[in-house]
PDB file of C-alpha atoms in Angstrom:
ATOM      1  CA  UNK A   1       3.445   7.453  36.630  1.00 58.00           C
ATOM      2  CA  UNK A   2       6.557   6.843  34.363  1.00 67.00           C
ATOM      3  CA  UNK A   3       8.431   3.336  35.622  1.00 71.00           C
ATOM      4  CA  UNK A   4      11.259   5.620  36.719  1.00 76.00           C
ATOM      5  CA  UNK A   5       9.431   7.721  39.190  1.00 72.00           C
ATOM      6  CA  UNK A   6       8.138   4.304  40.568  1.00 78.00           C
ATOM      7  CA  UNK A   7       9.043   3.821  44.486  1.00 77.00           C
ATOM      8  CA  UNK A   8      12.340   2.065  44.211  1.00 77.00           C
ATOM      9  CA  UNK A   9      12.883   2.750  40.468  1.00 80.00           C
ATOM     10  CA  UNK A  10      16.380   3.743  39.696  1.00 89.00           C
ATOM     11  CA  UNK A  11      16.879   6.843  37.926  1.00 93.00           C
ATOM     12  CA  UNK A  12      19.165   8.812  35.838  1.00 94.00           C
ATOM     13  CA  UNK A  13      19.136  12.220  36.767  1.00 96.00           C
ATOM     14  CA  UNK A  14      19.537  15.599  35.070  1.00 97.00           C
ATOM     15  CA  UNK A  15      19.872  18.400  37.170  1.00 97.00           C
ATOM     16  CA  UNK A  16      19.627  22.071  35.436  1.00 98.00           C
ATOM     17  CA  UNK A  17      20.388  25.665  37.256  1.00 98.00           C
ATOM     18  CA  UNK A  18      20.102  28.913  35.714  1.00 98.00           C
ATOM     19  CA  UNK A  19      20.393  32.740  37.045  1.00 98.00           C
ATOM     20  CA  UNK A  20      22.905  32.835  39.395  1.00 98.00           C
ATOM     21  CA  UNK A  21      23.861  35.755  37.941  1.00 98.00           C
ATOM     22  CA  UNK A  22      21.015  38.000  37.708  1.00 98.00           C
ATOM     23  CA  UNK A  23      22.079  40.385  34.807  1.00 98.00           C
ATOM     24  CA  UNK A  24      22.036  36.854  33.028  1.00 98.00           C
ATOM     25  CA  UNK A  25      18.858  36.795  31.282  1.00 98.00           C
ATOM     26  CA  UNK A  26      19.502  35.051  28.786  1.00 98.00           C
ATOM     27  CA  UNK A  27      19.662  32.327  30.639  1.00 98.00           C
ATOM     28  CA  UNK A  28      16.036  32.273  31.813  1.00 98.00           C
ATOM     29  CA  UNK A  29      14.542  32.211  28.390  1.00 98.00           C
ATOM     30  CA  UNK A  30      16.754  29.387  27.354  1.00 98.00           C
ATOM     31  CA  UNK A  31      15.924  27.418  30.805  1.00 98.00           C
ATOM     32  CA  UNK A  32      12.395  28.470  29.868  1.00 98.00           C
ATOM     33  CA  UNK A  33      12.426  26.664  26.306  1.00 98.00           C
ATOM     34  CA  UNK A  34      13.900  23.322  27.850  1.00 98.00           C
ATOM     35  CA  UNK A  35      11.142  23.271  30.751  1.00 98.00           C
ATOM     36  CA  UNK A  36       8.109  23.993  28.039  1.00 98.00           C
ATOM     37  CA  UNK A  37       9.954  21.360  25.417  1.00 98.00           C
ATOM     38  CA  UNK A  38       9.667  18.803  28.494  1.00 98.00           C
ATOM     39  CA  UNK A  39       6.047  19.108  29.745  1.00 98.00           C
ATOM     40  CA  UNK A  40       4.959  19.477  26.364  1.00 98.00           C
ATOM     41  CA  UNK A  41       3.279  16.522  24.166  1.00 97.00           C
ATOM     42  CA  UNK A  42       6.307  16.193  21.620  1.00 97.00           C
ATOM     43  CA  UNK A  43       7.375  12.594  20.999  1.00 96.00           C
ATOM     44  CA  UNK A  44      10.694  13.486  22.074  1.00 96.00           C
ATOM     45  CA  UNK A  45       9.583  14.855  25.724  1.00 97.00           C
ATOM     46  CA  UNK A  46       7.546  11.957  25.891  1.00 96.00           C
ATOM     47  CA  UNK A  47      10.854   9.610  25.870  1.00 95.00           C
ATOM     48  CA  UNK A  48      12.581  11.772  27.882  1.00 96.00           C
ATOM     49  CA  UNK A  49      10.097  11.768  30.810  1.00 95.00           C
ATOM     50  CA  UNK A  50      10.166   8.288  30.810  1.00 94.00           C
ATOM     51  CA  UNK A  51      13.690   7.633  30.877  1.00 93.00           C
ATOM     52  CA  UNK A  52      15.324  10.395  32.741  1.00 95.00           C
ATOM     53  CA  UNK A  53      14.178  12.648  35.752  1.00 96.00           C
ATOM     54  CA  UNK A  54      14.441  16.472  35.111  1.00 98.00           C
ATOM     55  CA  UNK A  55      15.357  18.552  38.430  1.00 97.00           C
ATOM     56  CA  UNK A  56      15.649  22.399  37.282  1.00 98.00           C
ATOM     57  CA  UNK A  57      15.847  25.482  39.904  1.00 98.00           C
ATOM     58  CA  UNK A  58      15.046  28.149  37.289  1.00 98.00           C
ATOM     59  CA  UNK A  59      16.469  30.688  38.990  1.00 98.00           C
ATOM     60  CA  UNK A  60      19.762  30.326  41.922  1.00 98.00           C
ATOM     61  CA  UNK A  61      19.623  34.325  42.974  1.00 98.00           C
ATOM     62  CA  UNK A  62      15.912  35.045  43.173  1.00 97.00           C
ATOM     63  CA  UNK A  63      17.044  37.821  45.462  1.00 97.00           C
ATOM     64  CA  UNK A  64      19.897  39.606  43.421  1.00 98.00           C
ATOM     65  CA  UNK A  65      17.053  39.217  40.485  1.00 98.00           C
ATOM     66  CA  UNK A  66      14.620  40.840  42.423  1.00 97.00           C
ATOM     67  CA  UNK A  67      16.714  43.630  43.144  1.00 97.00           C
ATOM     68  CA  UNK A  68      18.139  44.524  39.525  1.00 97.00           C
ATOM     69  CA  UNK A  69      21.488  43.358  40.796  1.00 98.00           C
ATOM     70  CA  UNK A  70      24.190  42.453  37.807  1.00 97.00           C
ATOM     71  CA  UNK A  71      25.803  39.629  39.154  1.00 97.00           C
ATOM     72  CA  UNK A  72      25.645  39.625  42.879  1.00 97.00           C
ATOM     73  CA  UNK A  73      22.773  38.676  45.398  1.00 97.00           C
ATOM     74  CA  UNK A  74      21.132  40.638  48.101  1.00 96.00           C
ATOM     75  CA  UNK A  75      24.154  40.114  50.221  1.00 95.00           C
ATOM     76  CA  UNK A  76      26.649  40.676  47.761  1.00 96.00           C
ATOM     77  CA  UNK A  77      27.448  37.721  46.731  1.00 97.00           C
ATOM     78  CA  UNK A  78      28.611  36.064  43.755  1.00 97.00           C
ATOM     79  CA  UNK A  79      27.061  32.924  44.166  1.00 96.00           C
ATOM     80  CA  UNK A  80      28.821  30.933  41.706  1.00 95.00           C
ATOM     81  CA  UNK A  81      31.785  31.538  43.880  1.00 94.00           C
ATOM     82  CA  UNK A  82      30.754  29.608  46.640  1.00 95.00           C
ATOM     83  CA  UNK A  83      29.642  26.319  45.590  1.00 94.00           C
ATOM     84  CA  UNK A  84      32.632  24.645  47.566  1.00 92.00           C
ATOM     85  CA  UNK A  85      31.077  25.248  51.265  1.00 94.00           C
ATOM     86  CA  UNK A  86      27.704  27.566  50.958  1.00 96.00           C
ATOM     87  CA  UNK A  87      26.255  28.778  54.011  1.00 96.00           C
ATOM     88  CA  UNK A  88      22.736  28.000  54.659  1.00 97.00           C
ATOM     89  CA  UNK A  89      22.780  31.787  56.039  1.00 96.00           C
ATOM     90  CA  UNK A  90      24.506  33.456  53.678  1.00 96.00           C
ATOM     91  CA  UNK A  91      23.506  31.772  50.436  1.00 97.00           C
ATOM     92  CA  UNK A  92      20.869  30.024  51.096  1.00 97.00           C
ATOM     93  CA  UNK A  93      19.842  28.976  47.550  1.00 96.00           C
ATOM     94  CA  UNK A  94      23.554  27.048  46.618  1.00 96.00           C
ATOM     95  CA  UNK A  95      23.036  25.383  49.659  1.00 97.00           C
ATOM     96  CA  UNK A  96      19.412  24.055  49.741  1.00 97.00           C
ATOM     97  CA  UNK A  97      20.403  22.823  45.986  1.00 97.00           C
ATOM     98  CA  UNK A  98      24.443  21.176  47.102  1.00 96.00           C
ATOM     99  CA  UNK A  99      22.518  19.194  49.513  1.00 97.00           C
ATOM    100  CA  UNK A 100      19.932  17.963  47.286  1.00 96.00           C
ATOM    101  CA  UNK A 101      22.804  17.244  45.030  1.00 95.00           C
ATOM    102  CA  UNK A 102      24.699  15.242  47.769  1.00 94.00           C
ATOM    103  CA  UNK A 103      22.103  13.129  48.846  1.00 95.00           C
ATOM    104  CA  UNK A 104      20.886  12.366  45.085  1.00 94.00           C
ATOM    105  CA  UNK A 105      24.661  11.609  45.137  1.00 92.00           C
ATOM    106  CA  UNK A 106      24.819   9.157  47.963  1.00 93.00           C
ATOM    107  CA  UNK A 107      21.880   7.503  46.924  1.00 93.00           C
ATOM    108  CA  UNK A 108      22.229   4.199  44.863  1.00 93.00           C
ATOM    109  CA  UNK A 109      19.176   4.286  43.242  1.00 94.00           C
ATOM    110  CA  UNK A 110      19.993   7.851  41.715  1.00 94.00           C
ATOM    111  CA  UNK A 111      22.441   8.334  39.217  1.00 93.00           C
ATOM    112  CA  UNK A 112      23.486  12.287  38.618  1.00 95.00           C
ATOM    113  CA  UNK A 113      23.790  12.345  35.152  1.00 94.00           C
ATOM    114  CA  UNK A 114      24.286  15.366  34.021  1.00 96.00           C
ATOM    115  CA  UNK A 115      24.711  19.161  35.715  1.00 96.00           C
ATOM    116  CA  UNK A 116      24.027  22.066  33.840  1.00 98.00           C
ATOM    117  CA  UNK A 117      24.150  25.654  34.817  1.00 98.00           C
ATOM    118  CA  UNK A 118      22.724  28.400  32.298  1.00 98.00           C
ATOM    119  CA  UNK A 119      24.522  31.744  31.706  1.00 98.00           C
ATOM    120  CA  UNK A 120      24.897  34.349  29.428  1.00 98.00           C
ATOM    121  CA  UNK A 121      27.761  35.945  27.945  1.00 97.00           C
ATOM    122  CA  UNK A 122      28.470  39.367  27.506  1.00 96.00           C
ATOM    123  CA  UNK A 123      31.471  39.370  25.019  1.00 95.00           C
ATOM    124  CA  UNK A 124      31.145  36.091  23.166  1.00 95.00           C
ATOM    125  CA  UNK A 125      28.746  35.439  20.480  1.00 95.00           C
ATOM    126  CA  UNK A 126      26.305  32.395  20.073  1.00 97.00           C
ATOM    127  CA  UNK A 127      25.596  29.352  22.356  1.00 98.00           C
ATOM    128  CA  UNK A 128      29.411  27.390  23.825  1.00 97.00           C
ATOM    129  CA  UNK A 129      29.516  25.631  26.390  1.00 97.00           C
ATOM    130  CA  UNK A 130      32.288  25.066  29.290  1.00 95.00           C
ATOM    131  CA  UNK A 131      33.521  21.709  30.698  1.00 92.00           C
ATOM    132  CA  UNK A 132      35.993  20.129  33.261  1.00 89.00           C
ATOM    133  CA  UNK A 133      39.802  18.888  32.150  1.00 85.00           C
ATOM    134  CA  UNK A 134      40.524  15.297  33.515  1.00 81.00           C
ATOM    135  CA  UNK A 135      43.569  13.624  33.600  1.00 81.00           C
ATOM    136  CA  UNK A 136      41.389  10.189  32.036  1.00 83.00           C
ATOM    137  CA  UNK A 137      41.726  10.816  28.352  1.00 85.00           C
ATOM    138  CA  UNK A 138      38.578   8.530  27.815  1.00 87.00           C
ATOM    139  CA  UNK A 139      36.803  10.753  29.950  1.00 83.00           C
ATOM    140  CA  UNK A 140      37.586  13.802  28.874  1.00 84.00           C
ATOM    141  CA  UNK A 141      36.414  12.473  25.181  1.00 88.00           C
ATOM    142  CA  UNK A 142      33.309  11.176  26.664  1.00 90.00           C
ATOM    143  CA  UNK A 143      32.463  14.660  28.136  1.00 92.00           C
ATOM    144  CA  UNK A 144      32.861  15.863  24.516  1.00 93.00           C
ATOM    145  CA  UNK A 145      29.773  14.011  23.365  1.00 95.00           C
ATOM    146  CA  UNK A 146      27.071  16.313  24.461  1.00 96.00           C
ATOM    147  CA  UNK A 147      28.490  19.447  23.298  1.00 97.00           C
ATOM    148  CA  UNK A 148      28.859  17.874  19.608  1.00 96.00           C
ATOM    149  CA  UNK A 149      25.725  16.538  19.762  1.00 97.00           C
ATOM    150  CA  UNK A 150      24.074  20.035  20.900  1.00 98.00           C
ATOM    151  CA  UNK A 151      26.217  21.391  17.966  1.00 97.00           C
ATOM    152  CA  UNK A 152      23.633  19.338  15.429  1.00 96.00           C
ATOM    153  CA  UNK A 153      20.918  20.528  16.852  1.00 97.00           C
ATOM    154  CA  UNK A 154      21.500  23.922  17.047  1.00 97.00           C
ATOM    155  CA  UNK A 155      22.416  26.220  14.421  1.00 95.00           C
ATOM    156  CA  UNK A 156      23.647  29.068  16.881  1.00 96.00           C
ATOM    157  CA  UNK A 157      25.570  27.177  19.646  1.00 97.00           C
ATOM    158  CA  UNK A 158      29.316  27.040  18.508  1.00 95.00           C
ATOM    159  CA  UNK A 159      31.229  23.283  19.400  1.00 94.00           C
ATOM    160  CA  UNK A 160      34.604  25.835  18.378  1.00 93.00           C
ATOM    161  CA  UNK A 161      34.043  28.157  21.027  1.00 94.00           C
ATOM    162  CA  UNK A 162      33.137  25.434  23.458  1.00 94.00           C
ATOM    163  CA  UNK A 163      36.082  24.493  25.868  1.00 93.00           C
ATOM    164  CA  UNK A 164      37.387  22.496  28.654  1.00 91.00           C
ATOM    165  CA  UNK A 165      39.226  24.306  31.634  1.00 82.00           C
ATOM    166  CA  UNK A 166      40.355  24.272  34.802  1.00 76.00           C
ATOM    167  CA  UNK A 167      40.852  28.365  35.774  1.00 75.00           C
ATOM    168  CA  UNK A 168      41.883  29.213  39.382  1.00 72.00           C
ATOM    169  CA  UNK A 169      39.650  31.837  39.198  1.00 70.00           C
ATOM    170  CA  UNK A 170      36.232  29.474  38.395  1.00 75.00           C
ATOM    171  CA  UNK A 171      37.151  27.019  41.280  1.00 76.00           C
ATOM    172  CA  UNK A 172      33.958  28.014  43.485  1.00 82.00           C
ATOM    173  CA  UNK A 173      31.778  27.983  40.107  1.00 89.00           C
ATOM    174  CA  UNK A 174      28.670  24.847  40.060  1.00 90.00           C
ATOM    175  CA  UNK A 175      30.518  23.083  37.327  1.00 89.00           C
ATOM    176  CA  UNK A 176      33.580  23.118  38.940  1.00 88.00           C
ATOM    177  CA  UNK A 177      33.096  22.015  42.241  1.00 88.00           C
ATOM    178  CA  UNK A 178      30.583  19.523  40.953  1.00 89.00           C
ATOM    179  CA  UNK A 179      33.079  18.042  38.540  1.00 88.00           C
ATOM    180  CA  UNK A 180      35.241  17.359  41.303  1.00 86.00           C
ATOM    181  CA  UNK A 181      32.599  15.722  43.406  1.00 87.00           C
ATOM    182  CA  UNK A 182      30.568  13.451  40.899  1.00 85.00           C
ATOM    183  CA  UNK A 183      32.050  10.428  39.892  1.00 79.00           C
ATOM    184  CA  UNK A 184      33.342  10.099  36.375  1.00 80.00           C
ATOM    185  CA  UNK A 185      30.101   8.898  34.521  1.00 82.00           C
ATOM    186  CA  UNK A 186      28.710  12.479  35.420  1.00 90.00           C
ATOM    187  CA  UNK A 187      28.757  15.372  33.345  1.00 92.00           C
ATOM    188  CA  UNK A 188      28.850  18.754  34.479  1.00 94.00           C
ATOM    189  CA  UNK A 189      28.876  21.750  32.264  1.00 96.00           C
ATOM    190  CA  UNK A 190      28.235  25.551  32.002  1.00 96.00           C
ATOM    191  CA  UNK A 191      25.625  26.602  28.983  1.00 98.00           C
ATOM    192  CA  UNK A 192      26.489  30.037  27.871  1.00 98.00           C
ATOM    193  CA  UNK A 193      24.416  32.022  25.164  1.00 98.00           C
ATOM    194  CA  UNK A 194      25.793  35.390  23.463  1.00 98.00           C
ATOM    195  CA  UNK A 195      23.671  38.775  25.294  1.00 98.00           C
ATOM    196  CA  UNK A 196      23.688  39.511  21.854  1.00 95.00           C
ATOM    197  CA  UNK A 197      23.627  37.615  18.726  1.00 96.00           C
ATOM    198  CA  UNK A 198      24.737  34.183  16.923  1.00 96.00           C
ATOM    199  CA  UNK A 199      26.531  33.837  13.547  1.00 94.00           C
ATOM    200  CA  UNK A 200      26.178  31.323  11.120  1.00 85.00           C
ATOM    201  CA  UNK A 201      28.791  29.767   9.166  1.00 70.00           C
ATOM    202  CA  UNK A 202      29.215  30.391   5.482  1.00 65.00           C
ATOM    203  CA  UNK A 203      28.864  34.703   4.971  1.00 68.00           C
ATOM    204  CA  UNK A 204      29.201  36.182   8.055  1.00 74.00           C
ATOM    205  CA  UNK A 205      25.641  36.969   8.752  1.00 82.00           C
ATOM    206  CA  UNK A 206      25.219  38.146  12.536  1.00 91.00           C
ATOM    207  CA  UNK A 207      21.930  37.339  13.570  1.00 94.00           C
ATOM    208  CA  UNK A 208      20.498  39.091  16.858  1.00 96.00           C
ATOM    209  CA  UNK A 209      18.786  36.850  19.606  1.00 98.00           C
ATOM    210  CA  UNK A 210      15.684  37.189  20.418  1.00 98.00           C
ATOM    211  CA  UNK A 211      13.794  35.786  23.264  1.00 98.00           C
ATOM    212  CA  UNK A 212      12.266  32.979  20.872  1.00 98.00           C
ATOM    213  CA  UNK A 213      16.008  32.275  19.812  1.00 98.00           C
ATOM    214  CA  UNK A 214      16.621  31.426  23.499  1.00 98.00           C
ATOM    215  CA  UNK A 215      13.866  28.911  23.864  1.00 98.00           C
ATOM    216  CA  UNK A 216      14.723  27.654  20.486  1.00 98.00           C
ATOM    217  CA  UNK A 217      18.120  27.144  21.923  1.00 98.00           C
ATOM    218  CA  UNK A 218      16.656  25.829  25.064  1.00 98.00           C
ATOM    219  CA  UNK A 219      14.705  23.057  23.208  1.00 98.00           C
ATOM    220  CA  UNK A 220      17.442  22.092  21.342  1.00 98.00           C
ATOM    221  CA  UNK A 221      19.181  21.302  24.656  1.00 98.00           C
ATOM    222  CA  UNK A 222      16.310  19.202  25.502  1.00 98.00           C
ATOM    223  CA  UNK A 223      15.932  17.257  22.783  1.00 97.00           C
ATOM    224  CA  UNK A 224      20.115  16.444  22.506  1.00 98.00           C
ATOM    225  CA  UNK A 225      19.457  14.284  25.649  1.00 97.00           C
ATOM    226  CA  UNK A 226      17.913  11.772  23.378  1.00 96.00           C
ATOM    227  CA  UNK A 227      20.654  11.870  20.566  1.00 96.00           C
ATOM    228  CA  UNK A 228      23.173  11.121  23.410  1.00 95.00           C
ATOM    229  CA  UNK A 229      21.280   8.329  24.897  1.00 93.00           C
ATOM    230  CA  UNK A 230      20.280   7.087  22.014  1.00 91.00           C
ATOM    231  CA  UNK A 231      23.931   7.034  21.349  1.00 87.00           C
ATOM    232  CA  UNK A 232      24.300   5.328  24.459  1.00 81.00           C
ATOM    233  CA  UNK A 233      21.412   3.034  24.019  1.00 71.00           C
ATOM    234  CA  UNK A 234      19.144   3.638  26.882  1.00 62.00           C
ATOM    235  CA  UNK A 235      16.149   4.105  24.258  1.00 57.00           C
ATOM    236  CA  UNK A 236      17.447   2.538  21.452  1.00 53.00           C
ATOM    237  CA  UNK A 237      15.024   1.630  19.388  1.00 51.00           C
ATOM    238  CA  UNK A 238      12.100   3.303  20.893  1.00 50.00           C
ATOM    239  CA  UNK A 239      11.880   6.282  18.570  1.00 49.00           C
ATOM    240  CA  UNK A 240      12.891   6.664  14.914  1.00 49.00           C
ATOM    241  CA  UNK A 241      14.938   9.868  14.666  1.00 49.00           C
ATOM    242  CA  UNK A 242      12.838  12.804  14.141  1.00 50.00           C
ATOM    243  CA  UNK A 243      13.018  15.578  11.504  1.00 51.00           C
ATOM    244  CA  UNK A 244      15.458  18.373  12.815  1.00 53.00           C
ATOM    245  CA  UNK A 245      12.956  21.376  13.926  1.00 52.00           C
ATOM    246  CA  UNK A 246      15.095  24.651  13.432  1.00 50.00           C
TER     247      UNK A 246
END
C-alpha cells in the first residue's frame, strides 16, 4: 500500500462530490474522467496516489437521478440547500457524507485539503469555477491558485468567469457551508462546466462538449493537483513536468 494509506500515516485529503443536481450531467462525465485519470497507470496518477487520498461520492442524489428529476431529489429536495444541518431522514446522502467530512475534520492525522463539488451550468459557457470570499487577503489569494492552475491545463475552463462569492441565496450550498467549517488551509470550491459548449480565445470559435470533452476536463482537474503541490512542494522533485496532453 502507498505510505499514506499506512495505519497511522497522515494524509492530505481530497474530497470530490458530483450530482446533486440530477439534470446536472455534465457533471458525471467530468467526475468520471478524474476517477479513470486516478486508477489509471499515468505517471501523474501514480504521484498522486501516493501523496494524497482521493474520497469521491460520484453521485449526492442517486434518487432524484433515478427518477429523471431536474434538480430536486425524491423528496423534493434541493440538496445543495441543506448542507448546514441535513437530516439523516430526509437527505440522507448530505448527511452520511457531512459526517464523514466532520470526523476526517476532527481527526489529526487527516488533513481536508480540498472540497470539490461538480455541476453543470445551463447559461454559462465553458468550465469556471466558484470559491469562498474571506476577510484574510492572503487567503483569499491562496484560494486563487488552483483555479489558475486548472486554467493551464485546460483549454475550455475559463479563470475570467471563475469567481469568489458569498450570495445569501448559496448559504446551504457544499462549498459554502464547508468554507465556513474547514480551517483556512482548506479549499472548497464548486466546478461548473457549460451544458453546452466552450470557446476558445483568439476567433470566437464555439466548440460543443461532448462527453469526451468532459472527461478531458475531468483529467485535467486531476492532474492540476500535482502543479499545485508541486507548487507547494509536497513532490518536488519527484516528477519532471510532463508534456501538456490536450
Amino acid at each position: 500500500a502507498a505510505a499514506n494509506l499506512r495505519p497511522g500515516a497522515e494524509q492530505k485529503v481530497v474530497f470530490i462530490t458530483a450530482r446533486v443536481h440530477p439534470g446536472e450531467t455534465p457533471s458525471s462525465f467530468v467526475c468520471q474522467g478524474i476517477i479513470d485519470f486516478l486508477v489509471s497507470q499515468h505517471p501523474i496518477a501514480k504521484v498522486l496516489r501516493d501523496h494524497l487520498v482521493f474520497k469521491i461520492a460520484p453521485m449526492l442524489n442517486p434518487d432524484g437521478v433515478y427518477l429523471g428529476n431536474y434538480r430536486c431529489s425524491l423528496m423534493g429536495f434541493d440538496l445543495n440547500r441543506h448542507w448546514a444541518n441535513p437530516s439523516p431522514w430526509a437527505h440522507p446522502t448530505l448527511h452520511g457524507v457531512k459526517q464523514l467530512i466532520i470526523e476526517m475534520y476532527n481527526n489529526p492525522k487527516i488533513n481536508l485539503e480540498f472540497y470539490i463539488d461538480i455541476h453543470a451550468h445551463s447559461t454559462m459557457m465553458n468550465g469556471f469555477m466558484y470559491g469562498n470570499i474571506f476577510e484574510d487577503e492572503e487567503r483569499f489569494q491562496r484560494q486563487a491558485v488552483f483555479p489558475k492552475l486548472l486554467c493551464q491545463n485546460a483549454e475550455d475552463f475559463s479563470y475570467s468567469s471563475t469567481s469568489f462569492n458569498r450570495d445569501a441565496v448559496k448559504a446551504g450550498t457544499g462549498r459554502r457551508f464547508l468554507g465556513g467549517l474547514l480551517n483556512d488551509t482548506s479549499y472548497c470550491y464548486t466546478l461548473e462546466v457549460s451544458f453546452y459548449s466552450y470557446v476558445l480565445d483568439g476567433p470566437i470559435a464555439t466548440i460543443p462538449y461532448t462527453e469526451e470533452a468532459y472527461m478531458k476536463l475531468g483529467r485535467n482537474v486531476a492532474r492540476t493537483f500535482l502543479d499545485y503541490y508541486r507548487l507547494n512542494s509536497l513532490v518536488e522533485g519527484l516528477l519532471t513536468p510532463t508534456p501538456k496532453t490536450r
